[in-house]
Amino acid sequence: MLKQLSNRLHLFLAGILMVIITLILCFSLWNMYQSQQLADISYIQRMTSLIIYQLEDDTSNPQAVLSNYESGTNVYSILEDSEGKVLYQSIPDTGTDFANLFQKISNSISTESAADSQKFQTVTEQGGFIEMDGADHDHYYAIPATVSTKGGTVYTLALFYERTSIVDLLLREAPKYLSIWIVSLISILFISRFLLRKAFEPTEQILQSQKNFVAAASHELKSPLAVIMANVEAVHNTEIQDPQAQTCLKTIDSECSRMSKLVRDMLLLASSDADKWTIQKNDVNIDTLLITLYEAFEPVCIRKSIFLKLDISEESYPVLYTDRERLFQILSIYLDNAVYYSPENSTIEIRTKQTSKELTFYVVDHGCGVAEEDKPFIFNRFYCADKSRTDKSHFGLGLSIAKELSRILGGKIGFEDTAGGGATFYLTIPLK
């Protein structure tokens, strides 16, 4: 149980820390994206200023100027003369028709016609940047400008620069961020495991000391109990006339038997804790097992006026490959509890359910059932629903032993409420 708790805490702690680290990386990526957008805007503005200065000085071949910038800086452009004739248009491998984008720019800003530009626009003017959407899910920053050369020529210029998308940035930064994430995960797993191990170390030592004490005490109690029971039997064989002495002897014998059962159960659990339980798997005939179980508990049920019903499937059972004695012990624990908690004239049923992969045994009683507050703890050691401990025949170990036995058999146990009242305990064993 402590190991399971440690594993759960380990996963929980690692998960929380990795979520925090993931959020930090996402926040860092978003900030990088915002910074990249500002850098793209600054870049297109600087490139626009450089291109305009060069066009103002060099009027002989503006197409060559724009072509050089396109190939070297990925700044795309459309250049028109004062009469609206296209002198140069970039055709990048993006699937975007910049003529349409240029038309959008012309429609979205208050640009003057070519004739008006010749009359009134005699100086160079650079507009602000505009965000434009391309035809192939690409996005651009665009800057319109009017260029007035030293020779008196007036050009209408539109420059485009593809904006860095969040996907492009993620693909570019993925190796770095993925490396950070993986290194963080490995580090957290190792560090959290180390810290939890150190934190649980004192508790594990205390629990181990308790287990060792229980195992040692149980083992040491076997011999004196055997001696006491042997001497009681010897005294019983003598002729004792005093009725009070006979009553005392019966009480001693009863209490020794009860204590012997408790010691035996404690030794079983101690062996389980030490992983010393052994199993001997063989082919088990289910029909024979169920009939033997029925015959063992039928006299007990008759004494308490309880009707025991065995429901055997009409179809033949598959051969179950498991430890017969351990399986019988689990079902005996179920039936023992069912007999104890069932009232007179009630019914206890033994059922089975078969699938292609597993076989399930059910012990159904119609007694008081399991209270809601007791359900989470019913398989815990020394847990009794009767908090006053007035019942001295049950120690709260039977179901915990059944749980340990089912674990070593590779099975699964549990319980559910019986319709109409009572409890149904089940054991599922995988088929061979």
Coordinates of C-alpha atoms in Angstrom, one line a residue:
M1 CA 0.0 0.0 0.0
L2 CA 2.8 2.4 0.9
K3 CA 4.5 1.6 -2.4
Q4 CA 1.3 2.3 -4.3
L5 CA 0.9 5.6 -2.5
S6 CA 4.5 6.5 -3.3
N7 CA 4.0 5.7 -7.0
R8 CA 0.8 7.8 -7.1
L9 CA 2.5 10.7 -5.4
H10 CA 5.4 10.4 -7.8
L11 CA 3.2 10.5 -10.9
F12 CA 1.1 13.4 -9.4
L13 CA 4.1 15.4 -8.5
A14 CA 5.8 14.8 -11.8
G15 CA 2.6 15.6 -13.7
I16 CA 2.0 18.9 -11.8
L17 CA 5.6 20.0 -12.4
M18 CA 5.5 19.1 -16.1
V19 CA 2.2 21.0 -16.5
I20 CA 3.9 24.0 -15.0
I21 CA 7.0 23.6 -17.2
T22 CA 4.8 23.2 -20.3
L23 CA 2.9 26.4 -19.5
I24 CA 6.1 28.2 -19.0
L25 CA 7.4 27.0 -22.4
C26 CA 4.1 27.9 -24.0
F27 CA 4.3 31.4 -22.5
S28 CA 7.9 31.7 -23.6
L29 CA 6.9 30.7 -27.2
W30 CA 4.1 33.2 -27.2
N31 CA 6.4 36.0 -26.1
M32 CA 8.9 34.9 -28.7
Y33 CA 6.0 35.1 -31.3
Q34 CA 5.1 38.6 -30.2
S35 CA 8.7 39.7 -30.4
Q36 CA 9.0 38.1 -33.8
Q37 CA 6.1 40.1 -35.1
L38 CA 7.7 43.3 -33.9
A39 CA 10.9 42.2 -35.4
D40 CA 9.2 41.5 -38.8
I41 CA 7.5 44.9 -38.7
S42 CA 10.8 46.7 -37.9
Y43 CA 12.5 44.7 -40.7
I44 CA 10.0 45.5 -43.5
Q45 CA 10.1 49.2 -42.4
R46 CA 13.9 49.3 -42.6
M47 CA 13.9 47.4 -45.9
T48 CA 11.3 49.8 -47.3
S49 CA 13.5 52.8 -46.4
L50 CA 16.6 51.3 -48.0
I51 CA 14.7 50.4 -51.2
I52 CA 13.2 53.9 -51.5
Y53 CA 16.5 55.6 -51.0
Q54 CA 18.1 53.4 -53.7
L55 CA 15.2 54.0 -56.1
E56 CA 15.5 57.7 -55.6
D57 CA 19.1 57.6 -56.6
D58 CA 19.0 54.9 -59.3
T59 CA 16.3 55.5 -61.9
S60 CA 18.0 53.5 -64.7
N61 CA 16.9 50.0 -63.7
P62 CA 14.5 49.9 -60.8
Q63 CA 13.5 46.3 -61.7
A64 CA 17.0 45.1 -60.9
V65 CA 17.0 46.9 -57.6
L66 CA 13.7 45.2 -56.5
S67 CA 14.8 41.8 -57.9
N68 CA 18.0 41.9 -55.8
Y69 CA 16.1 42.7 -52.6
E70 CA 13.6 40.0 -53.4
S71 CA 16.2 37.3 -53.7
G72 CA 18.4 38.5 -50.9
T73 CA 15.9 39.7 -48.3
N74 CA 12.6 38.0 -49.3
V75 CA 10.9 41.4 -49.6
Y76 CA 8.4 41.2 -52.5
S77 CA 7.2 44.2 -54.4
I78 CA 5.0 45.7 -57.1
L79 CA 6.2 48.8 -58.9
E80 CA 4.0 51.0 -61.1
D81 CA 4.8 54.2 -63.0
S82 CA 2.8 57.4 -62.9
E83 CA 0.4 56.1 -65.6
G84 CA -0.4 52.9 -63.6
K85 CA 1.7 50.6 -65.8
V86 CA 3.3 47.7 -63.8
L87 CA 7.0 47.9 -64.2
Y88 CA 7.9 45.1 -61.8
Q89 CA 5.9 42.4 -59.9
S90 CA 7.3 39.7 -57.7
I91 CA 6.1 36.2 -58.4
P92 CA 7.1 34.2 -55.3
D93 CA 6.5 30.5 -54.7
T94 CA 3.7 31.2 -52.3
G95 CA 0.6 30.9 -54.4
T96 CA -0.4 34.5 -53.7
D97 CA -1.2 37.0 -56.4
F98 CA 0.3 40.2 -55.2
A99 CA -1.7 42.2 -57.8
N100 CA -4.8 41.4 -55.8
L101 CA -3.1 42.4 -52.6
F102 CA -1.9 45.6 -54.2
Q103 CA -5.5 46.3 -55.2
K104 CA -6.6 45.8 -51.6
I105 CA -4.0 48.2 -50.4
S106 CA -5.2 50.8 -53.0
N107 CA -8.7 50.3 -51.8
S108 CA -7.9 50.5 -48.1
I109 CA -5.8 53.6 -48.1
S110 CA -6.5 57.0 -49.6
T111 CA -4.1 57.0 -52.5
E112 CA -4.3 59.6 -55.2
S113 CA -4.5 58.8 -58.9
A114 CA -1.5 58.9 -61.1
A115 CA -2.6 62.3 -62.6
D116 CA -3.1 63.8 -59.2
S117 CA 0.3 62.4 -58.1
Q118 CA 2.0 64.3 -61.0
K119 CA 0.2 67.5 -60.0
F120 CA 0.5 67.4 -56.3
Q121 CA 2.8 64.6 -55.2
T122 CA 6.4 65.7 -55.9
V123 CA 8.0 64.2 -52.8
T124 CA 8.6 60.7 -51.6
E125 CA 6.1 59.4 -49.1
Q126 CA 6.1 56.1 -47.1
G127 CA 2.9 54.8 -45.6
G128 CA 2.4 52.7 -42.5
F129 CA 2.4 48.9 -42.5
I130 CA -0.8 47.0 -43.2
E131 CA -1.5 43.3 -42.4
M132 CA -2.6 41.4 -45.4
D133 CA -3.8 37.8 -45.9
G134 CA -2.5 35.7 -48.8
A135 CA -4.3 33.1 -50.8
D136 CA -2.4 30.1 -49.4
H137 CA -3.0 30.7 -45.7
D138 CA 0.1 33.0 -45.7
H139 CA 0.1 36.4 -44.0
Y140 CA 2.1 39.5 -45.0
Y141 CA 3.0 42.9 -43.8
A142 CA 2.6 45.5 -46.6
I143 CA 3.9 49.0 -46.9
P144 CA 2.7 51.4 -49.7
A145 CA 4.9 54.2 -50.8
T146 CA 5.2 56.9 -53.4
V147 CA 8.8 57.3 -54.7
S148 CA 9.9 60.6 -56.4
T149 CA 13.3 60.2 -58.0
K150 CA 15.9 62.8 -58.5
G151 CA 15.1 62.8 -62.2
G152 CA 11.5 63.7 -61.6
T153 CA 10.0 60.2 -62.2
V154 CA 7.2 59.2 -59.8
Y155 CA 6.7 55.5 -58.9
T156 CA 3.9 53.8 -56.9
L157 CA 5.5 51.1 -54.8
A158 CA 4.0 48.4 -52.6
L159 CA 6.4 46.1 -50.6
F160 CA 5.4 42.8 -49.0
Y161 CA 7.1 40.7 -46.4
E162 CA 5.7 37.3 -45.3
R163 CA 4.9 37.4 -41.6
T164 CA 6.3 34.6 -39.4
S165 CA 3.3 32.4 -38.3
I166 CA 3.0 30.7 -34.9
V167 CA 3.3 27.3 -36.7
D168 CA 6.5 28.3 -38.5
L169 CA 7.9 29.6 -35.2
L170 CA 6.9 26.4 -33.4
L171 CA 8.5 24.2 -36.1
R172 CA 11.6 26.2 -36.0
E173 CA 11.9 26.2 -32.2
A174 CA 10.5 22.6 -31.7
P175 CA 13.8 20.8 -31.3
K176 CA 15.0 23.3 -28.7
Y177 CA 11.7 23.3 -26.7
L178 CA 11.3 19.5 -27.1
S179 CA 14.8 19.0 -25.7
I180 CA 14.1 21.2 -22.8
W181 CA 10.8 19.4 -22.1
I182 CA 12.4 15.9 -22.3
V183 CA 15.3 16.9 -20.1
S184 CA 12.9 18.5 -17.6
L185 CA 10.8 15.3 -17.5
I186 CA 13.7 13.0 -16.9
S187 CA 15.2 15.3 -14.3
I188 CA 11.8 15.6 -12.5
L189 CA 11.2 11.9 -12.5
F190 CA 14.6 11.1 -11.0
I191 CA 14.6 14.0 -8.5
S192 CA 11.0 13.4 -7.4
R193 CA 11.6 9.7 -7.0
F194 CA 14.7 10.4 -4.9
L195 CA 12.9 12.9 -2.7
L196 CA 9.9 10.7 -2.2
R197 CA 12.0 7.8 -1.4
K198 CA 13.9 9.8 1.3
A199 CA 10.6 11.1 2.6
F200 CA 9.0 7.6 2.9
E201 CA 12.1 6.0 4.2
P202 CA 11.3 6.5 7.9
T203 CA 7.7 5.4 7.4
E204 CA 8.8 2.3 5.5
Q205 CA 11.2 1.4 8.4
I206 CA 8.5 1.7 10.9
L207 CA 6.1 -0.4 8.9
Q208 CA 8.8 -3.0 8.3
S209 CA 9.5 -3.1 12.0
Q210 CA 5.8 -3.6 12.7
K211 CA 5.6 -6.4 10.2
N212 CA 8.7 -8.1 11.6
F213 CA 7.2 -7.8 15.1
V214 CA 3.9 -9.3 14.0
A215 CA 5.7 -12.1 12.2
A216 CA 8.0 -12.8 15.2
A217 CA 5.2 -12.6 17.8
S218 CA 2.9 -14.8 15.8
H219 CA 5.6 -17.4 15.3
E220 CA 6.6 -17.3 19.0
L221 CA 2.9 -17.6 20.1
K222 CA 2.5 -20.9 18.2
S223 CA 4.5 -23.0 20.7
P224 CA 2.9 -21.8 24.0
L225 CA -0.6 -22.1 22.5
A226 CA 0.1 -25.6 21.4
V227 CA 1.3 -26.5 24.9
I228 CA -1.7 -24.9 26.5
M229 CA -4.1 -26.7 24.2
A230 CA -2.4 -30.0 24.8
N231 CA -2.5 -29.6 28.5
V232 CA -6.1 -28.6 28.5
E233 CA -6.9 -31.8 26.5
A234 CA -4.9 -33.8 29.0
V235 CA -6.8 -32.4 31.9
H236 CA -10.1 -33.0 30.0
N237 CA -9.3 -36.7 29.9
T238 CA -9.0 -36.8 33.7
E239 CA -12.0 -37.2 35.9
I240 CA -12.9 -33.7 37.2
Q241 CA -16.1 -33.5 39.3
D242 CA -16.1 -29.8 39.9
P243 CA -18.5 -28.1 37.4
Q244 CA -16.7 -24.8 37.7
A245 CA -13.4 -26.4 36.7
Q246 CA -15.0 -28.0 33.7
T247 CA -16.4 -24.6 32.6
C248 CA -13.0 -23.0 33.0
L249 CA -11.4 -25.7 30.9
K250 CA -13.9 -25.2 28.1
T251 CA -13.3 -21.5 28.2
I252 CA -9.6 -21.9 28.0
D253 CA -9.9 -24.3 25.1
S254 CA -12.3 -22.0 23.2
E255 CA -10.1 -19.0 23.7
C256 CA -6.9 -20.9 22.7
S257 CA -8.7 -22.1 19.6
R258 CA -9.7 -18.5 18.7
M259 CA -6.2 -17.2 19.4
S260 CA -4.7 -20.0 17.3
K261 CA -6.8 -18.9 14.4
L262 CA -5.7 -15.3 14.8
V263 CA -2.0 -16.4 14.9
R264 CA -2.5 -18.5 11.8
D265 CA -4.0 -15.5 9.9
M266 CA -1.3 -13.1 11.1
L267 CA 1.4 -15.6 10.0
L268 CA -0.3 -15.8 6.5
L269 CA -0.2 -12.0 6.1
A270 CA 3.3 -11.9 7.4
S271 CA 4.3 -14.4 4.8
S272 CA 2.6 -12.3 2.2
D273 CA 4.4 -9.2 3.2
A274 CA 7.7 -11.0 3.0
D275 CA 6.7 -12.5 -0.4
K276 CA 7.1 -16.0 0.9
W277 CA 3.8 -17.3 -0.2
T278 CA 4.1 -20.0 -2.7
I279 CA 1.5 -21.3 -5.1
Q280 CA 1.2 -24.6 -6.8
K281 CA -0.8 -24.2 -10.0
N282 CA -2.5 -27.2 -11.5
D283 CA -5.5 -27.9 -13.6
V284 CA -8.6 -27.4 -11.4
N285 CA -11.9 -29.1 -12.1
I286 CA -14.4 -26.4 -11.3
D287 CA -17.4 -28.7 -10.8
T288 CA -15.5 -30.7 -8.2
L289 CA -14.3 -27.6 -6.4
L290 CA -17.8 -26.1 -6.1
I291 CA -19.3 -29.4 -4.9
T292 CA -16.6 -29.7 -2.3
L293 CA -17.1 -26.1 -1.2
Y294 CA -20.9 -26.7 -0.9
E295 CA -20.5 -29.9 1.1
A296 CA -18.0 -28.2 3.5
F297 CA -20.4 -25.4 4.4
E298 CA -23.8 -27.1 4.1
P299 CA -23.7 -28.4 7.7
V300 CA -22.7 -25.0 9.0
C301 CA -25.7 -23.4 7.2
I302 CA -28.1 -26.1 8.4
R303 CA -27.1 -25.4 12.0
K304 CA -28.0 -21.8 11.5
S305 CA -31.2 -22.5 9.5
I306 CA -29.7 -21.0 6.3
F307 CA -30.5 -22.5 2.9
L308 CA -27.3 -22.9 0.8
K309 CA -27.8 -22.9 -2.9
L310 CA -25.3 -24.0 -5.5
D311 CA -25.9 -22.8 -9.0
I312 CA -23.7 -24.9 -11.4
S313 CA -23.6 -24.0 -15.1
E314 CA -25.2 -26.5 -17.4
E315 CA -22.3 -26.0 -19.8
S316 CA -19.0 -27.7 -19.0
Y317 CA -16.5 -25.5 -17.3
P318 CA -13.1 -24.9 -18.8
V319 CA -10.1 -26.3 -17.0
L320 CA -8.8 -23.6 -14.7
Y321 CA -5.0 -23.5 -14.2
T322 CA -4.5 -22.1 -10.7
D323 CA -3.7 -23.1 -7.1
R324 CA -6.7 -25.1 -6.0
E325 CA -6.1 -24.7 -2.2
R326 CA -5.7 -20.9 -2.4
L327 CA -8.8 -20.6 -4.6
F328 CA -10.8 -22.7 -2.1
Q329 CA -9.5 -20.6 0.8
I330 CA -10.8 -17.4 -0.8
L331 CA -14.2 -18.8 -1.5
S332 CA -14.3 -20.2 2.1
I333 CA -13.6 -16.7 3.5
Y334 CA -16.5 -15.4 1.4
L335 CA -18.8 -18.1 2.6
D336 CA -17.7 -17.8 6.2
N337 CA -18.6 -14.1 6.2
A338 CA -21.9 -14.8 4.4
V339 CA -22.9 -17.3 7.0
Y340 CA -22.1 -15.0 9.8
Y341 CA -24.0 -12.0 8.5
S342 CA -27.0 -13.9 7.1
P343 CA -30.1 -14.1 9.3
E344 CA -32.0 -17.4 9.9
N345 CA -34.2 -18.7 7.1
S346 CA -32.3 -16.7 4.5
T347 CA -30.4 -17.9 1.4
I348 CA -26.8 -18.0 0.4
E349 CA -26.0 -18.6 -3.3
I350 CA -22.9 -19.8 -5.0
R351 CA -22.8 -18.7 -8.6
T352 CA -20.4 -18.6 -11.5
K353 CA -20.1 -16.5 -14.7
Q354 CA -17.9 -17.5 -17.6
T355 CA -16.5 -15.4 -20.5
S356 CA -13.9 -16.3 -23.2
K357 CA -11.1 -14.8 -21.0
E358 CA -12.1 -15.3 -17.4
L359 CA -14.2 -17.1 -14.8
T360 CA -15.9 -15.3 -12.0
F361 CA -17.2 -16.8 -8.7
Y362 CA -20.0 -15.2 -6.8
V363 CA -21.1 -15.7 -3.2
V364 CA -24.4 -13.9 -2.7
D365 CA -26.0 -13.4 0.7
H366 CA -29.2 -11.6 1.7
G367 CA -28.0 -10.3 5.1
C368 CA -27.4 -6.8 6.4
G369 CA -25.1 -5.8 3.6
V370 CA -22.1 -3.4 3.8
A371 CA -22.7 0.1 5.0
E372 CA -21.7 2.9 2.8
E373 CA -19.1 4.3 5.3
D374 CA -17.5 0.8 5.5
K375 CA -17.2 0.1 1.7
P376 CA -13.9 1.9 1.1
F377 CA -12.2 -0.1 4.0
I378 CA -13.8 -3.5 3.8
F379 CA -10.5 -5.2 2.5
N380 CA -8.2 -3.4 5.0
R381 CA -6.5 -5.4 7.6
F382 CA -8.1 -5.6 11.1
Y383 CA -11.0 -3.5 9.8
C384 CA -14.3 -4.5 11.4
A385 CA -17.7 -3.0 10.7
D386 CA -18.6 -3.7 14.3
K387 CA -16.6 -0.9 15.9
S388 CA -17.4 -2.2 19.4
R389 CA -15.6 -5.5 18.6
T390 CA -18.4 -7.4 20.4
D391 CA -17.8 -10.3 17.9
K392 CA -14.8 -12.3 19.0
S393 CA -14.9 -14.8 16.2
H394 CA -13.9 -12.3 13.4
F395 CA -10.6 -10.3 13.6
G396 CA -11.0 -8.3 10.4
L397 CA -8.3 -10.3 8.6
G398 CA -10.3 -12.7 6.4
L399 CA -11.1 -10.3 3.5
S400 CA -7.5 -8.9 3.6
I401 CA -6.2 -12.4 3.3
A402 CA -8.6 -13.0 0.3
K403 CA -7.2 -9.9 -1.3
E404 CA -3.6 -11.0 -1.0
L405 CA -4.4 -14.5 -2.2
S406 CA -6.2 -13.1 -5.3
R407 CA -3.2 -11.0 -6.0
I408 CA -0.8 -13.9 -6.1
L409 CA -3.3 -15.9 -8.2
G410 CA -3.5 -13.0 -10.7
G411 CA -7.2 -12.6 -10.0
K412 CA -9.4 -9.7 -9.0
I413 CA -11.9 -9.5 -6.1
G414 CA -14.6 -7.1 -5.1
F415 CA -18.1 -6.8 -3.9
E416 CA -21.5 -5.2 -4.8
D417 CA -24.8 -4.8 -3.1
T418 CA -27.3 -7.6 -3.5
A419 CA -30.7 -6.6 -4.9
G420 CA -33.1 -6.6 -2.0
G421 CA -30.4 -6.3 0.6
G422 CA -27.2 -8.1 1.4
A423 CA -23.8 -8.3 -0.3
T424 CA -22.3 -10.1 -3.2
F425 CA -18.6 -10.9 -3.2
Y426 CA -16.9 -12.0 -6.3
L427 CA -13.5 -13.4 -7.5
T428 CA -12.4 -13.2 -11.1
I429 CA -9.7 -15.6 -12.3
P430 CA -8.2 -15.4 -15.8
L431 CA -8.6 -18.6 -17.9
K432 CA -5.6 -20.6 -19.1

